[in-house]
CSV table of N, CA and C in Angstrom, one decimal:
chain,number,residue,atom,x,y,z
A,1,MET,N,-39.0,97.7,-15.9
A,1,MET,CA,-38.5,96.0,-15.9
A,1,MET,C,-38.4,95.6,-14.7
A,2,GLY,N,-38.4,96.0,-13.9
A,2,GLY,CA,-38.4,95.6,-12.6
A,2,GLY,C,-39.9,95.4,-12.4
A,3,SER,N,-41.3,95.5,-12.7
A,3,SER,CA,-41.8,95.1,-12.5
A,3,SER,C,-43.0,93.6,-13.3
A,4,LEU,N,-41.4,93.7,-14.6
A,4,LEU,CA,-41.9,92.4,-15.7
A,4,LEU,C,-41.5,91.6,-15.0
A,5,THR,N,-40.0,91.9,-14.2
A,5,THR,CA,-39.2,90.0,-13.2
A,5,THR,C,-40.7,89.7,-11.9
A,6,GLY,N,-41.3,91.4,-11.7
A,6,GLY,CA,-42.0,90.1,-10.0
A,6,GLY,C,-43.5,89.7,-10.4
A,7,GLY,N,-43.6,90.3,-11.6
A,7,GLY,CA,-44.7,89.6,-12.4
A,7,GLY,C,-44.4,88.4,-13.1
A,8,ILE,N,-43.3,88.4,-13.8
A,8,ILE,CA,-42.8,86.7,-13.3
A,8,ILE,C,-42.3,85.8,-12.0
A,9,LEU,N,-42.1,86.3,-11.2
A,9,LEU,CA,-41.7,86.0,-9.6
A,9,LEU,C,-43.2,84.9,-9.5
A,10,ILE,N,-43.7,86.3,-9.1
A,10,ILE,CA,-45.3,86.0,-8.6
A,10,ILE,C,-46.0,84.8,-10.0
A,11,GLN,N,-45.7,85.3,-11.2
A,11,GLN,CA,-46.8,83.9,-11.9
A,11,GLN,C,-46.2,82.6,-11.9
A,12,GLY,N,-44.7,82.2,-11.6
A,12,GLY,CA,-44.1,81.3,-10.9
A,12,GLY,C,-44.5,80.7,-9.5
A,13,LEU,N,-45.1,81.7,-8.6
A,13,LEU,CA,-45.1,81.1,-7.4
A,13,LEU,C,-46.2,81.0,-7.1
A,14,LEU,N,-47.1,81.6,-8.0
A,14,LEU,CA,-48.6,80.5,-7.9
A,14,LEU,C,-48.7,79.1,-8.2
A,15,SER,N,-48.0,79.4,-9.9
A,15,SER,CA,-47.6,78.1,-10.8
A,15,SER,C,-47.5,76.6,-10.1
A,16,ARG,N,-46.3,77.2,-8.7
A,16,ARG,CA,-45.8,76.1,-7.9
A,16,ARG,C,-46.9,76.1,-6.9
A,17,ALA,N,-47.6,76.8,-6.1
A,17,ALA,CA,-48.4,76.8,-5.4
A,17,ALA,C,-50.1,76.0,-5.6
A,18,ALA,N,-50.0,75.8,-7.0
A,18,ALA,CA,-51.2,74.9,-8.2
A,18,ALA,C,-51.0,73.6,-8.4
A,19,GLU,N,-49.5,73.3,-8.2
A,19,GLU,CA,-49.0,72.0,-8.3
A,19,GLU,C,-49.2,71.0,-7.4
A,20,SER,N,-48.8,72.0,-6.6
A,20,SER,CA,-48.5,71.7,-5.5
A,20,SER,C,-50.2,71.2,-4.3
A,21,SER,N,-51.3,72.0,-4.5
A,21,SER,CA,-52.3,71.6,-4.2
A,21,SER,C,-52.5,70.7,-4.6
A,22,ARG,N,-52.9,70.6,-6.0
A,22,ARG,CA,-52.8,69.4,-7.2
A,22,ARG,C,-53.2,68.3,-6.1
A,23,ASN,N,-51.1,68.1,-6.2
A,23,ASN,CA,-49.9,66.8,-6.1
A,23,ASN,C,-51.2,66.2,-4.1
A,24,LEU,N,-51.4,67.2,-3.8
A,24,LEU,CA,-51.7,67.0,-2.3
A,24,LEU,C,-53.2,66.6,-1.8
A,25,LYS,N,-54.1,67.1,-3.4
A,25,LYS,CA,-55.1,66.7,-3.5
A,25,LYS,C,-55.1,64.7,-4.1
A,26,VAL,N,-53.9,64.6,-4.8
A,26,VAL,CA,-54.2,63.4,-4.9
A,26,VAL,C,-53.6,62.1,-4.3
A,27,LYS,N,-52.5,63.0,-3.6
A,27,LYS,CA,-51.6,62.0,-2.6
A,27,LYS,C,-52.2,62.3,-1.2
A,28,HIS,N,-52.8,62.6,-0.9
A,28,HIS,CA,-54.0,63.1,0.6
A,28,HIS,C,-55.3,63.7,0.4
A,29,PRO,N,-56.0,63.3,-0.3
A,29,PRO,CA,-57.7,64.3,-0.5
A,29,PRO,C,-58.4,64.4,0.6
A,30,ASN,N,-58.0,63.5,1.7
A,30,ASN,CA,-58.3,64.3,3.1
A,30,ASN,C,-58.2,65.3,3.8
A,31,LEU,N,-56.8,65.3,3.7
A,31,LEU,CA,-56.2,66.7,3.9
A,31,LEU,C,-56.6,67.7,3.9
A,32,TRP,N,-56.3,68.0,2.0
A,32,TRP,CA,-56.6,68.7,1.2
A,32,TRP,C,-58.0,69.0,1.0
A,33,ILE,N,-59.4,68.3,1.2
A,33,ILE,CA,-60.4,69.5,2.1
A,33,ILE,C,-60.5,69.3,2.9
A,34,GLU,N,-59.5,68.8,4.0
A,34,GLU,CA,-59.8,70.2,5.2
A,34,GLU,C,-58.7,72.1,5.0
A,35,LEU,N,-57.9,71.2,4.5
A,35,LEU,CA,-57.0,72.5,4.2
A,35,LEU,C,-58.0,74.0,2.8
A,36,TYR,N,-58.6,73.0,1.5
A,36,TYR,CA,-59.6,73.7,0.7
A,36,TYR,C,-60.4,74.7,1.8
A,37,ASN,N,-61.2,74.0,2.6
A,37,ASN,CA,-62.5,74.9,3.2
A,37,ASN,C,-62.0,75.5,4.1
A,38,LEU,N,-60.5,76.1,4.5
A,38,LEU,CA,-59.8,76.5,5.3
A,38,LEU,C,-59.6,77.5,4.9
A,39,GLU,N,-59.7,77.2,2.8
A,39,GLU,CA,-58.8,78.5,2.5
A,39,GLU,C,-57.1,78.6,1.8
A,40,LEU,N,-56.7,77.2,3.5
A,40,LEU,CA,-55.3,76.7,3.1
A,40,LEU,C,-54.7,75.8,2.7
A,41,ASP,N,-55.2,75.5,0.9
A,41,ASP,CA,-54.6,74.7,-0.1
A,41,ASP,C,-53.8,75.2,-0.7
A,42,MET,N,-53.7,76.1,-1.3
A,42,MET,CA,-52.3,77.2,-1.3
A,42,MET,C,-51.4,77.1,-1.4
A,43,LEU,N,-51.4,77.7,0.1
A,43,LEU,CA,-50.3,77.7,1.0
A,43,LEU,C,-49.1,76.3,1.5
A,44,TYR,N,-49.8,75.6,1.2
A,44,TYR,CA,-48.8,74.1,1.2
A,44,TYR,C,-47.6,74.3,1.1
A,45,PHE,N,-47.5,74.6,-0.6
A,45,PHE,CA,-46.0,74.5,-1.1
A,45,PHE,C,-45.0,75.3,-0.2
A,46,LEU,N,-45.8,75.3,0.9
A,46,LEU,CA,-44.2,75.6,1.4
A,46,LEU,C,-43.7,74.8,2.6
A,47,PHE,N,-44.7,73.8,2.8
A,47,PHE,CA,-44.4,72.9,4.4
A,47,PHE,C,-44.3,71.8,3.3
A,48,ASP,N,-44.3,71.2,1.6
A,48,ASP,CA,-44.5,70.7,0.7
A,48,ASP,C,-43.3,69.7,0.7
A,49,LYS,N,-42.1,70.6,1.3
A,49,LYS,CA,-40.6,70.1,1.3
A,49,LYS,C,-40.3,70.0,2.0
A,50,PRO,N,-40.5,71.0,3.6
A,50,PRO,CA,-40.0,69.9,4.6
A,50,PRO,C,-40.5,69.2,4.9
A,51,ILE,N,-41.6,68.8,4.9
A,51,ILE,CA,-42.0,67.5,5.4
A,51,ILE,C,-42.3,66.9,5.1
A,52,TYR,N,-41.7,66.5,3.8
A,52,TYR,CA,-42.0,65.8,2.5
A,52,TYR,C,-39.8,64.0,3.0
A,53,HIS,N,-39.8,65.3,3.2
A,53,HIS,CA,-38.6,64.5,4.6
A,53,HIS,C,-39.1,64.2,5.3
A,54,TYR,N,-39.6,64.1,5.7
A,54,TYR,CA,-39.6,63.6,7.4
A,54,TYR,C,-40.8,61.7,7.3
A,55,GLY,N,-40.5,60.5,7.5
A,55,GLY,CA,-41.6,59.4,6.5
A,55,GLY,C,-42.3,59.6,7.3
A,56,PHE,N,-42.6,59.8,8.3
A,56,PHE,CA,-43.7,59.9,9.2
A,56,PHE,C,-44.5,60.2,9.4
A,57,LEU,N,-44.2,61.3,8.8
A,57,LEU,CA,-45.3,62.6,8.9
A,57,LEU,C,-46.2,62.0,7.0
A,58,ASN,N,-45.3,61.2,6.0
A,58,ASN,CA,-45.8,60.8,4.8
A,58,ASN,C,-46.9,59.6,5.6
A,59,LYS,N,-46.7,58.9,6.9
A,59,LYS,CA,-47.0,57.8,7.4
A,59,LYS,C,-48.8,58.2,8.5
A,60,LEU,N,-49.0,59.1,8.7
A,60,LEU,CA,-49.6,59.7,9.6
A,60,LEU,C,-51.2,59.9,8.1
A,61,LEU,N,-50.7,61.0,7.4
A,61,LEU,CA,-51.1,61.8,6.6
A,61,LEU,C,-51.7,60.4,5.5
A,62,SER,N,-50.9,59.2,5.4
A,62,SER,CA,-51.4,58.3,4.5
A,62,SER,C,-53.4,57.7,4.8
A,63,GLY,N,-53.5,56.8,4.1
A,63,GLY,CA,-54.9,56.7,4.5
A,63,GLY,C,-55.2,55.4,5.0
A,64,ASN,N,-54.4,54.1,4.7
A,64,ASN,CA,-54.3,52.9,5.4
A,64,ASN,C,-53.3,53.3,7.2
A,65,TYR,N,-52.6,54.1,7.3
A,65,TYR,CA,-51.8,53.9,9.0
A,65,TYR,C,-53.6,54.8,9.5
A,66,LEU,N,-54.2,55.9,8.7
A,66,LEU,CA,-55.4,56.5,9.8
A,66,LEU,C,-56.3,55.5,10.2
A,67,SER,N,-56.3,54.9,8.9
A,67,SER,CA,-57.4,54.0,9.3
A,67,SER,C,-57.2,52.8,10.6
A,68,GLU,N,-55.9,52.9,10.0
A,68,GLU,CA,-55.3,51.7,11.3
A,68,GLU,C,-55.6,51.9,13.0
A,69,CYS,N,-55.5,53.0,12.9
A,69,CYS,CA,-55.9,54.1,14.2
A,69,CYS,C,-57.5,54.2,15.3
A,70,GLU,N,-57.8,54.1,13.7
A,70,GLU,CA,-59.6,54.0,14.1
A,70,GLU,C,-59.9,53.1,14.7
A,71,ARG,N,-58.7,52.3,14.8
A,71,ARG,CA,-59.6,51.0,14.9
A,71,ARG,C,-59.3,50.6,16.2
């Protein structure tokens, strides 16, 4: 019974990691590429919720803000 519960928990964790990675790929493709190259894209779900609460980080990660800073 314990191994069944453990398997379900691991499957849920992997599902959450994959969904978070897909969302990052859509919202912030440049960041996703960098994390993917380092094989860290699936760990983004650990920081997804805490980062979301800080509006300035979302603004910083947006393409518009980065392109304005480069000018």
